[in-house]
XYZ file of C-alpha atoms in Angstrom:
665
model
C -1.437 45.328 -48.264
C 1.602 47.030 -49.556
C -0.098 48.193 -52.815
C -2.884 49.570 -50.763
C -0.216 51.486 -48.621
C 1.733 52.744 -51.943
C -1.764 54.561 -52.898
C -2.172 56.185 -49.642
C 1.152 57.953 -50.162
C 1.159 58.311 -53.805
C -0.177 62.274 -53.889
C 2.541 63.017 -50.878
C 5.325 61.505 -53.295
C 4.463 63.401 -56.316
C 4.552 66.657 -53.979
C 8.231 65.686 -53.183
C 9.524 65.076 -57.035
C 8.394 68.939 -58.012
C 11.360 70.581 -59.055
C 13.452 72.557 -56.257
C 16.750 74.153 -55.597
C 19.064 71.753 -54.316
C 21.318 74.085 -53.017
C 19.318 75.918 -50.761
C 18.347 73.644 -48.411
C 20.421 70.995 -46.979
C 19.221 69.160 -43.715
C 21.622 66.728 -42.321
C 19.588 65.419 -39.353
C 16.383 64.972 -41.203
C 16.229 61.220 -42.222
C 18.394 60.710 -39.273
C 20.585 58.351 -41.622
C 23.651 58.485 -39.102
C 27.133 59.156 -40.048
C 27.121 56.890 -43.166
C 23.790 58.371 -44.234
C 22.628 54.619 -45.141
C 19.637 54.233 -42.882
C 16.375 56.038 -43.071
C 13.939 56.395 -40.242
C 11.104 58.776 -39.355
C 11.785 62.452 -38.670
C 14.198 63.204 -35.554
C 15.984 66.284 -34.327
C 19.826 66.227 -34.255
C 20.143 68.561 -31.477
C 18.240 67.681 -28.712
C 17.705 68.804 -24.737
C 17.688 65.289 -23.303
C 20.254 62.550 -22.495
C 20.456 60.422 -25.347
C 22.956 56.856 -25.481
C 23.513 55.348 -28.717
C 24.505 51.741 -29.224
C 25.986 51.371 -32.799
C 26.141 48.311 -34.984
C 29.879 47.567 -34.352
C 28.939 47.495 -30.538
C 25.612 45.124 -30.964
C 27.867 42.555 -33.113
C 30.594 42.355 -30.252
C 28.632 42.068 -27.349
C 27.531 38.671 -28.267
C 24.264 39.642 -26.015
C 21.477 36.946 -26.928
C 18.856 39.435 -26.772
C 17.434 43.258 -26.590
C 17.296 43.436 -22.866
C 20.923 41.466 -21.986
C 22.302 44.324 -24.648
C 20.895 47.058 -22.828
C 21.825 45.663 -19.353
C 25.482 45.202 -20.519
C 26.488 47.976 -22.743
C 24.501 50.791 -20.769
C 23.788 49.384 -17.341
C 19.940 49.820 -17.719
C 17.822 47.785 -15.349
C 16.425 45.020 -16.296
C 13.912 42.312 -14.886
C 13.695 38.853 -16.406
C 11.434 35.679 -15.772
C 14.401 33.027 -16.749
C 16.232 32.125 -20.035
C 15.861 32.694 -23.340
C 12.353 33.484 -24.692
C 10.834 34.280 -21.435
C 9.358 37.773 -20.438
C 11.589 40.587 -19.529
C 11.210 44.001 -18.216
C 13.161 46.993 -18.389
C 13.812 50.431 -16.508
C 14.278 53.861 -17.204
C 14.378 56.144 -14.448
C 12.327 54.203 -12.254
C 9.950 53.446 -15.000
C 9.227 49.859 -16.127
C 8.436 48.824 -19.934
C 4.725 49.735 -19.825
C 5.822 53.321 -19.363
C 8.610 53.537 -21.802
C 7.666 54.236 -25.252
C 9.428 51.347 -27.718
C 9.887 52.239 -31.194
C 10.643 50.565 -34.048
C 11.856 52.598 -36.881
C 10.409 55.309 -35.226
C 7.087 53.826 -34.887
C 5.537 52.854 -31.587
C 5.693 49.155 -30.511
C 4.416 48.543 -27.252
C 1.484 46.266 -27.074
C -2.032 48.819 -26.664
C -3.209 45.484 -24.997
C -0.742 45.118 -22.043
C 1.624 48.127 -22.654
C 4.353 45.330 -22.704
C 6.876 44.678 -25.482
C 8.085 41.127 -26.569
C 12.293 41.565 -26.731
C 12.395 38.493 -28.601
C 10.987 39.473 -31.829
C 13.839 41.770 -32.035
C 16.794 39.802 -33.995
C 19.939 41.803 -33.197
C 21.352 40.842 -36.078
C 19.013 43.321 -37.849
C 19.351 46.301 -35.896
C 21.575 48.872 -37.302
C 21.805 50.947 -33.955
C 19.595 51.745 -30.608
C 18.823 54.877 -29.367
C 17.791 55.207 -25.905
C 16.258 58.812 -24.814
C 15.587 59.354 -21.016
C 13.231 61.632 -19.642
C 9.627 62.097 -20.014
C 7.515 64.026 -22.846
C 9.829 63.197 -25.812
C 10.609 65.924 -28.299
C 12.585 64.102 -30.852
C 9.925 61.750 -31.819
C 6.942 63.087 -30.030
C 5.142 60.206 -28.853
C 2.588 59.782 -26.331
C 3.041 57.559 -23.188
C 6.956 57.912 -22.708
C 7.047 58.454 -18.637
C 10.729 57.044 -18.644
C 12.061 57.610 -21.717
C 11.881 56.198 -25.219
C 14.075 53.186 -26.487
C 14.271 53.604 -30.430
C 15.354 50.268 -32.515
C 16.241 51.048 -36.035
C 16.528 48.177 -38.388
C 16.171 49.916 -41.737
C 19.675 50.038 -43.665
C 20.154 50.741 -47.270
C 22.592 48.245 -48.787
C 26.266 48.754 -50.123
C 26.616 48.451 -53.604
C 25.975 45.193 -55.051
C 25.028 41.702 -53.844
C 25.274 41.149 -50.084
C 24.885 38.307 -48.042
C 25.741 36.815 -44.538
C 25.148 34.508 -41.820
C 25.496 34.586 -37.705
C 25.533 30.792 -36.083
C 25.600 30.704 -31.901
C 25.382 28.173 -29.583
C 24.649 28.681 -25.641
C 26.050 25.798 -23.513
C 25.375 25.339 -19.626
C 27.372 23.689 -17.247
C 26.224 20.163 -16.517
C 25.749 18.926 -12.788
C 24.156 16.703 -10.360
C 20.752 17.826 -9.221
C 17.364 16.768 -7.320
C 14.435 15.525 -9.393
C 11.236 16.652 -8.626
C 8.642 14.510 -10.634
C 5.906 12.845 -8.729
C 7.897 9.204 -8.701
C 11.296 10.521 -8.284
C 11.173 13.140 -5.642
C 14.422 13.325 -3.914
C 16.223 11.069 -6.308
C 19.517 12.654 -7.325
C 19.519 12.960 -11.382
C 22.989 12.512 -13.383
C 24.755 15.362 -15.253
C 23.107 15.847 -18.755
C 26.087 16.713 -21.240
C 23.226 17.651 -23.579
C 23.067 20.955 -21.598
C 26.164 21.741 -23.811
C 24.144 22.173 -26.646
C 21.496 23.939 -24.903
C 20.665 27.209 -27.308
C 21.292 27.384 -31.023
C 20.778 30.667 -33.177
C 20.847 31.172 -37.004
C 20.650 34.230 -38.997
C 21.118 34.591 -42.509
C 20.576 37.748 -45.032
C 20.765 38.556 -48.721
C 20.241 41.652 -49.927
C 21.335 44.306 -52.942
C 22.456 47.750 -53.085
C 21.905 50.023 -56.311
C 21.615 53.672 -57.061
C 17.866 54.021 -56.670
C 17.059 50.703 -55.511
C 18.047 48.632 -52.759
C 16.464 44.918 -51.055
C 17.112 43.099 -48.094
C 15.779 40.009 -46.835
C 16.662 37.849 -43.763
C 15.685 34.847 -41.690
C 16.457 34.043 -38.095
C 15.284 31.410 -35.488
C 16.109 30.015 -32.181
C 15.999 26.813 -30.221
C 16.531 27.031 -26.606
C 16.235 24.246 -23.816
C 16.671 26.684 -21.006
C 17.906 23.365 -18.959
C 20.227 25.011 -16.680
C 20.771 24.137 -13.489
C 19.848 26.910 -10.234
C 19.358 26.777 -6.482
C 15.732 26.695 -5.634
C 14.359 28.991 -2.430
C 15.300 25.546 -0.250
C 18.774 25.601 -1.428
C 18.482 22.102 -3.312
C 19.945 22.036 -6.872
C 17.352 21.995 -9.530
C 17.314 21.614 -13.682
C 14.910 23.710 -15.169
C 12.500 21.793 -17.294
C 9.059 22.769 -19.237
C 10.832 26.101 -20.502
C 11.295 24.891 -23.976
C 11.185 27.615 -26.929
C 11.263 27.971 -30.347
C 11.296 30.986 -32.388
C 11.910 32.591 -35.534
C 10.912 35.138 -38.291
C 11.912 36.730 -41.329
C 11.994 40.492 -42.784
C 11.753 41.959 -46.112
C 12.731 45.542 -47.051
C 12.443 47.411 -50.132
C 14.178 50.906 -50.189
C 13.177 53.202 -53.209
C 15.274 56.786 -53.998
C 13.177 59.200 -55.059
C 13.968 62.752 -56.487
C 15.302 65.388 -54.489
C 16.678 62.708 -51.908
C 13.486 61.751 -50.945
C 12.854 57.462 -50.018
C 10.064 55.290 -49.854
C 10.441 51.906 -47.778
C 8.037 49.001 -47.733
C 8.938 46.583 -45.110
C 7.133 43.568 -43.971
C 8.203 41.682 -40.564
C 6.972 38.210 -39.187
C 7.571 36.383 -36.255
C 6.461 32.976 -34.567
C 7.345 31.470 -31.184
C 5.912 28.345 -29.426
C 6.981 28.504 -25.504
C 6.408 26.362 -22.797
C 6.004 28.230 -19.467
C 6.309 26.504 -16.712
C 3.424 26.732 -14.314
C 5.423 27.739 -11.358
C 9.428 28.191 -11.346
C 9.939 24.176 -9.546
C 7.015 23.024 -11.661
C 7.559 20.026 -13.974
C 4.256 20.882 -15.561
C 3.917 23.867 -18.311
C 1.238 25.637 -20.233
C 2.132 26.153 -24.045
C 2.185 29.357 -25.410
C 2.089 30.281 -29.217
C 2.447 33.768 -30.649
C 2.343 35.485 -34.285
C 3.276 38.670 -35.041
C 2.951 40.340 -38.712
C 3.677 43.950 -39.028
C 3.511 45.718 -42.611
C 5.019 49.318 -42.769
C 5.447 52.056 -45.470
C 7.739 54.948 -44.519
C 7.646 58.218 -46.903
C 10.563 60.545 -46.469
C 11.475 63.905 -48.071
C 13.970 66.519 -47.064
C 12.589 68.689 -49.828
C 8.936 68.903 -50.509
C 6.676 71.648 -51.986
C 9.600 74.418 -50.973
C 13.159 74.247 -50.410
C 12.828 74.871 -46.675
C 9.926 72.352 -45.655
C 10.422 68.927 -45.060
C 8.331 65.947 -44.401
C 7.816 62.066 -43.437
C 4.886 59.644 -43.052
C 4.547 56.323 -42.189
C 1.660 54.201 -41.962
C 1.760 50.781 -40.275
C -0.682 47.599 -39.730
C 0.091 45.090 -37.129
C -1.712 41.736 -36.348
C -1.112 39.518 -33.333
C -2.507 36.279 -32.724
C -1.797 34.721 -29.159
C -3.027 31.376 -27.454
C -1.999 30.611 -24.013
C -2.929 27.047 -22.554
C -5.882 25.420 -24.060
C -8.677 28.123 -23.586
C -7.070 31.609 -23.642
C -6.506 33.401 -27.121
C -6.848 36.423 -28.423
C -6.632 38.154 -32.059
C -5.538 41.834 -32.373
C -5.219 44.159 -35.222
C -3.646 47.586 -34.756
C -3.078 50.262 -37.433
C -0.819 53.240 -36.818
C -0.321 56.468 -38.647
C 2.138 59.107 -38.288
C 3.166 62.156 -40.308
C 5.678 64.602 -39.102
C 6.950 68.387 -41.020
C 9.832 70.378 -40.100
C 9.902 74.011 -41.210
C 13.165 75.753 -41.640
C 12.028 79.576 -42.083
C 15.362 80.838 -40.691
C 18.858 79.715 -39.614
C 17.976 79.947 -35.974
C 14.461 78.915 -35.975
C 12.730 75.639 -36.563
C 8.872 74.982 -36.536
C 8.193 71.063 -36.028
C 4.870 69.842 -36.190
C 2.689 66.541 -36.937
C 0.428 63.915 -35.437
C 0.296 59.723 -34.708
C -3.190 57.904 -34.458
C -3.645 54.432 -33.669
C -6.665 52.446 -34.085
C -7.144 49.473 -31.868
C -9.138 46.388 -32.396
C -8.463 43.685 -29.401
C -10.271 40.548 -29.644
C -9.779 38.310 -26.365
C -11.658 34.840 -26.474
C -12.373 33.822 -23.377
C -15.448 32.100 -21.848
C -15.652 34.750 -18.803
C -15.731 37.955 -21.520
C -19.355 39.079 -22.160
C -17.654 41.467 -25.061
C -14.507 39.936 -25.991
C -14.224 42.426 -28.895
C -13.234 45.802 -27.753
C -12.097 48.577 -29.931
C -10.358 52.067 -29.301
C -8.385 55.146 -30.719
C -5.330 56.484 -29.465
C -3.300 59.687 -30.696
C -2.163 63.132 -30.643
C -1.042 66.234 -32.443
C 1.993 68.288 -31.526
C 3.807 71.515 -32.317
C 7.433 72.229 -31.377
C 9.418 75.573 -31.602
C 12.828 75.531 -31.550
C 15.151 78.626 -31.430
C 18.591 79.739 -31.049
C 18.497 82.883 -28.731
C 22.461 82.804 -29.004
C 24.434 80.692 -31.195
C 25.369 78.539 -28.559
C 22.084 78.611 -26.609
C 19.208 76.216 -27.875
C 15.526 76.706 -26.299
C 13.148 74.120 -27.652
C 9.375 74.548 -26.391
C 6.641 71.946 -27.115
C 2.932 71.213 -26.455
C 1.048 67.783 -27.491
C -2.464 67.410 -27.141
C -3.017 63.233 -26.332
C -6.657 62.163 -26.722
C -8.674 58.536 -26.288
C -11.478 59.942 -27.934
C -13.121 60.359 -24.056
C -10.847 63.159 -22.972
C -8.170 65.263 -24.493
C -5.142 66.439 -22.308
C -2.202 68.949 -23.162
C 1.461 67.544 -22.819
C 3.462 70.720 -22.633
C 7.848 70.623 -22.482
C 10.673 73.407 -22.217
C 13.870 72.276 -22.927
C 17.425 74.232 -23.085
C 20.779 73.313 -24.413
C 23.536 76.002 -23.405
C 26.827 75.030 -25.379
C 29.128 76.563 -22.644
C 31.987 75.722 -24.246
C 32.867 73.717 -27.552
C 33.672 70.722 -25.364
C 30.576 71.578 -22.320
C 27.239 71.255 -22.480
C 24.480 72.155 -19.825
C 20.637 70.843 -20.882
C 17.743 71.292 -18.751
C 14.147 70.279 -19.408
C 10.893 70.754 -17.508
C 7.921 68.566 -18.513
C 4.693 66.819 -17.896
C 4.400 63.214 -18.293
C 1.038 61.423 -18.964
C -0.061 57.708 -20.039
C -3.651 56.500 -20.664
C -4.554 53.147 -18.639
C -4.027 50.152 -21.097
C -6.651 47.606 -22.124
C -5.781 44.884 -19.709
C -5.762 47.170 -17.088
C -9.407 48.451 -17.673
C -10.719 45.140 -19.197
C -9.040 41.845 -18.812
C -10.466 39.030 -16.667
C -8.687 35.746 -16.254
C -10.057 32.159 -16.851
C -10.554 31.637 -13.086
C -11.788 35.168 -12.249
C -8.882 36.121 -9.727
C -8.004 38.737 -11.771
C -9.886 41.529 -13.290
C -9.350 44.929 -15.063
C -10.635 48.166 -13.660
C -12.422 50.817 -16.256
C -12.524 53.362 -13.903
C -8.790 53.624 -13.857
C -7.793 57.095 -14.402
C -4.513 58.257 -16.271
C -0.905 58.246 -14.662
C -0.288 62.011 -14.789
C 2.998 63.638 -13.575
C 5.778 66.569 -14.027
C 9.230 66.259 -13.957
C 12.167 67.798 -14.649
C 16.250 66.585 -15.206
C 19.704 68.869 -15.791
C 22.433 66.882 -17.794
C 25.917 67.756 -18.417
C 27.813 66.781 -21.039
C 31.764 66.808 -21.559
C 33.926 65.771 -24.580
C 37.431 66.122 -24.557
C 39.273 64.923 -27.841
C 37.563 61.678 -28.109
C 39.844 60.344 -25.057
C 37.097 61.503 -22.129
C 33.354 61.667 -22.408
C 31.227 62.304 -19.473
C 27.541 62.532 -19.047
C 25.792 63.222 -15.959
C 21.993 63.412 -15.179
C 20.138 64.701 -12.073
C 16.096 63.897 -12.430
C 12.998 64.290 -10.341
C 9.705 63.206 -11.416
C 6.095 63.193 -9.637
C 3.206 60.846 -10.561
C -0.037 61.021 -9.448
C -2.624 57.752 -9.744
C 0.167 55.635 -10.183
C -1.522 51.934 -11.517
C -0.485 48.938 -9.737
C -2.201 45.399 -9.106
C -2.923 44.956 -5.840
C -5.226 41.988 -4.046
C -8.174 42.482 -2.102
C -9.455 40.959 1.064
C -11.706 38.385 -0.972
C -8.360 37.438 -2.783
C -8.945 38.943 -6.167
C -6.335 40.934 -8.023
C -7.259 44.138 -9.820
C -5.666 47.221 -11.096
C -5.729 50.287 -8.761
C -4.791 53.816 -8.596
C -3.139 53.084 -5.189
C -1.078 56.452 -4.999
C 1.218 58.982 -6.088
C 4.725 58.286 -6.936
C 7.902 60.445 -6.619
C 11.173 59.393 -8.274
C 14.721 60.960 -8.043
C 17.982 60.060 -8.966
C 21.586 60.548 -10.705
C 23.341 59.013 -13.263
C 27.178 59.294 -13.713
C 28.495 57.847 -17.193
C 32.165 58.684 -17.898
C 34.033 57.081 -20.392
C 37.897 56.907 -21.253
C 39.363 55.683 -24.408
C 43.353 55.774 -25.199
C 44.626 54.769 -28.753
C 47.473 52.565 -28.410
C 50.241 51.960 -30.989
C 52.106 48.880 -29.679
C 51.998 44.978 -30.057
C 49.460 45.765 -32.730
C 46.933 46.794 -29.804
C 44.727 49.834 -31.567
C 42.803 51.079 -28.293
C 41.697 50.499 -24.470
C 38.078 51.681 -23.610
C 36.474 52.203 -19.911
C 33.061 52.311 -19.597
C 31.906 53.393 -16.093
C 28.246 53.870 -15.112
C 26.707 54.760 -11.881
C 22.945 55.365 -10.988
C 21.281 55.948 -7.796
C 17.438 56.419 -7.982
C 15.190 56.958 -5.073
C 11.366 56.084 -5.162
C 8.747 56.626 -2.825
C 5.026 55.541 -2.953
C 2.770 58.234 -1.421
C -0.915 58.113 -0.417
C -2.706 59.091 2.717
C -0.968 56.961 5.086
C 2.703 57.525 3.554
C 4.643 60.028 3.179
C 8.477 60.720 2.320
C 9.429 59.468 6.031
C 7.288 56.876 6.222
C 7.376 54.977 2.672
C 7.466 52.054 0.623
C 9.835 52.003 -2.966
C 8.508 51.240 -6.254
C 9.018 47.199 -6.561
C 11.773 46.076 -8.461
C 13.689 49.513 -8.134
C 17.162 49.103 -6.797
C 18.561 51.972 -4.723
C 22.360 51.539 -6.558
C 23.366 50.109 -10.125
C 26.922 50.198 -10.726
C 28.454 48.864 -13.943
C 31.366 49.236 -16.772
C 33.616 47.065 -18.989
C 36.880 47.385 -19.930
C 37.455 46.825 -23.953
C 40.956 46.158 -25.455
C 40.999 46.041 -29.343
C 43.490 44.816 -31.746
C 43.806 45.239 -35.828
C 42.014 42.022 -36.182
C 39.401 41.676 -32.917
C 38.666 42.497 -29.507
C 38.192 41.465 -25.892
C 35.782 42.671 -23.326
C 35.029 42.280 -19.711
C 31.843 43.937 -18.466
C 30.142 43.686 -14.813
C 26.790 44.832 -13.516
C 25.739 45.392 -9.872
C 22.037 45.797 -8.537
C 21.471 46.316 -4.548
C 18.578 45.253 -2.569
C 15.345 45.231 -4.260
C 11.919 44.528 -3.266
C 9.112 42.439 -5.448
C 5.982 43.940 -3.486
C 4.322 47.534 -2.914
C 4.662 46.985 0.935
C 8.451 45.651 0.897
C 8.231 42.668 2.781
C 9.768 40.285 -0.127
C 13.380 41.343 -0.294
C 15.397 40.558 -3.277
C 19.226 39.914 -2.364
C 21.923 42.242 -4.182
C 23.753 40.503 -7.168
C 26.636 40.931 -9.347
C 27.067 39.025 -13.121
C 30.436 39.410 -14.847
C 30.569 38.627 -18.969
C 33.875 38.434 -20.899
C 33.528 38.382 -24.961
C 36.008 37.633 -27.381
C 36.079 38.428 -31.394
C 38.826 37.494 -33.761
C 38.243 38.503 -37.484
C 39.715 35.607 -39.961
C 40.342 37.937 -43.369
C 37.830 40.360 -43.971
C 34.400 38.156 -44.206
C 34.390 35.855 -41.368
C 34.434 36.837 -37.414
C 34.689 34.157 -34.696
C 33.344 35.332 -31.408
C 33.305 33.774 -27.985
C 31.589 34.519 -24.716
C 31.823 33.752 -20.817
C 28.475 34.749 -19.157
C 27.979 35.036 -15.485
C 31.328 34.345 -14.873
C 31.084 34.046 -11.262
C 28.194 32.004 -11.572
C 26.049 34.180 -9.565
C 22.818 32.490 -8.104
C 20.044 35.335 -8.163
C 16.740 36.041 -8.569
C 15.803 38.529 -11.670
C 11.981 38.370 -10.327
C 10.413 36.665 -7.406
C 10.943 33.128 -7.582
C 12.456 33.011 -11.056
C 16.166 31.940 -10.581
C 18.083 32.970 -13.670
C 21.038 31.133 -15.469
C 24.708 30.672 -13.987
C 27.550 30.119 -15.979
C 27.485 29.729 -19.443
C 29.478 29.616 -23.198
C 28.442 31.281 -26.274
C 30.343 30.334 -29.058
C 29.888 31.353 -32.723
C 30.557 32.581 -36.132
C 29.500 35.616 -38.091
C 30.189 35.895 -42.158
C 29.471 39.118 -44.178
C 30.079 39.381 -47.766
C 30.129 41.696 -50.543
C 30.172 40.888 -54.719
C 30.240 44.613 -56.211
C 30.346 45.371 -59.801
C 33.168 48.625 -59.295
C 35.632 48.936 -61.307
C 34.492 46.464 -63.897
């Protein structure tokens, strides 16, 4: 498959190798390499009008978070809805929009499932992530992808290797507090179960990588695996202590990356990722019965990037990605899907204060649902768009970005415009403002899904979700000691899609209403350098998010309204990180106010607060020990209705990194 991809890009590679004047054009933002310029991802503009948060490699490693959703919840205070422990489904929330309405990218390539719009966070091994970019707000112009109503999360995994041989590992164990609990099987209902100390060894995680970096070629291979029993204690809806069972998970995967350096700083990446999961899902949270689910995901990707091509002021990148997904659930439900995604972007710099960007993305979908109820189990589709962006610096400190993207599902074409302003009032203070249209086609499950028992059915007459939004962002930087970011946002969406239950008991998606979102986001960060008792710094990160939502239709208005499900009015969080020469300790907290689990706001979920503490200590240059107490307060809460989350747990692990270089020989 990689050979086929290589042939498709051969002509572009030859074009990039033409003789040019290196000194005539230097584009620091083109490859989006980051500070060390050792990564590669698709074209992204460095200067943007949107609110962006970046989680770097060091922060990811020190967090000891088990998966992507936990990392985002703890580090940037993102709203997360989870169905339980490791390996279970999780939903993320950006400005009131869930995962289906957030564009998830892996190395700049769309990764949301075209079938459901969801994203399986468990396929991401955080040990292989270089950094994560979170872009807030609709109609993104950094990567110009479609369907970003709430924003974009770009997970950057690609990294060139340090010179020489590199290898390392990470191993961790998660243990839950044993205790007595009520048994619930047919013959033992009401019997008290004794503590099971195997719960101290409930979850294990292992990652291993090896790679080599050279002047013109580097490679990296990695393997990871996880075993999770998820046998934690919780309190059920009737106040009984229970031990969760029938939710065991085993998953793992691998990744191989080849990076070639080409003339004129061009690069070619060949990347293959594989992921497999074997999960037991309890029929209900309190059930001893379970349904088996297996997932297999294979992704092959080729990326070509050239900061200079054809002429000195023209840059391009292109990627071609093939993905196949095979899923089984229970004994009768299975699916085998294939996706092919092509992306090409161009940047032209005709003048110092003027940039033109254009490009397209196209996704071919082949979705096969093997279900006895499907009269036409195979469905094909196309999604894509073409964009054109103008960046113009009216003044030295005033940037104007205008963009328009035409998106299509081959049945209709819709224009999605955006206007953004970045005004650097002072070297330390900037104001940003955006006006945008947000648009998303329904997912395939919304249109065509049919459940085995016939109680759930898609709706082929659904209209796309469509709306407008604006935000104002203020950013202040004071000598790295004080960083402040604040945003006020408003967004209106028509034809909001929700699954509703009819009088006959049948569930189906409907364009039930319009929705209006408004909110404010404060993010101050204080960093104080220290030079006493071997302490190096103390960092305090505070975040407060207020967001309100209204469901609006013929019977509802701003005075008589219901809130969007799982949207808390307040999210408050923060962390304190104390660092010394060889390690650090961090304490973080996350609070969510009352939420509702249904569109009529009758099912209330109580507020909750979770606190974590994490210790990292290096031994020499190569080994780091880490330990983390999760949910120190042993908070008992439901993230999703009737799905209870784990109480206090202890994570202990070790990380090793080694480099053998020939330098100096």
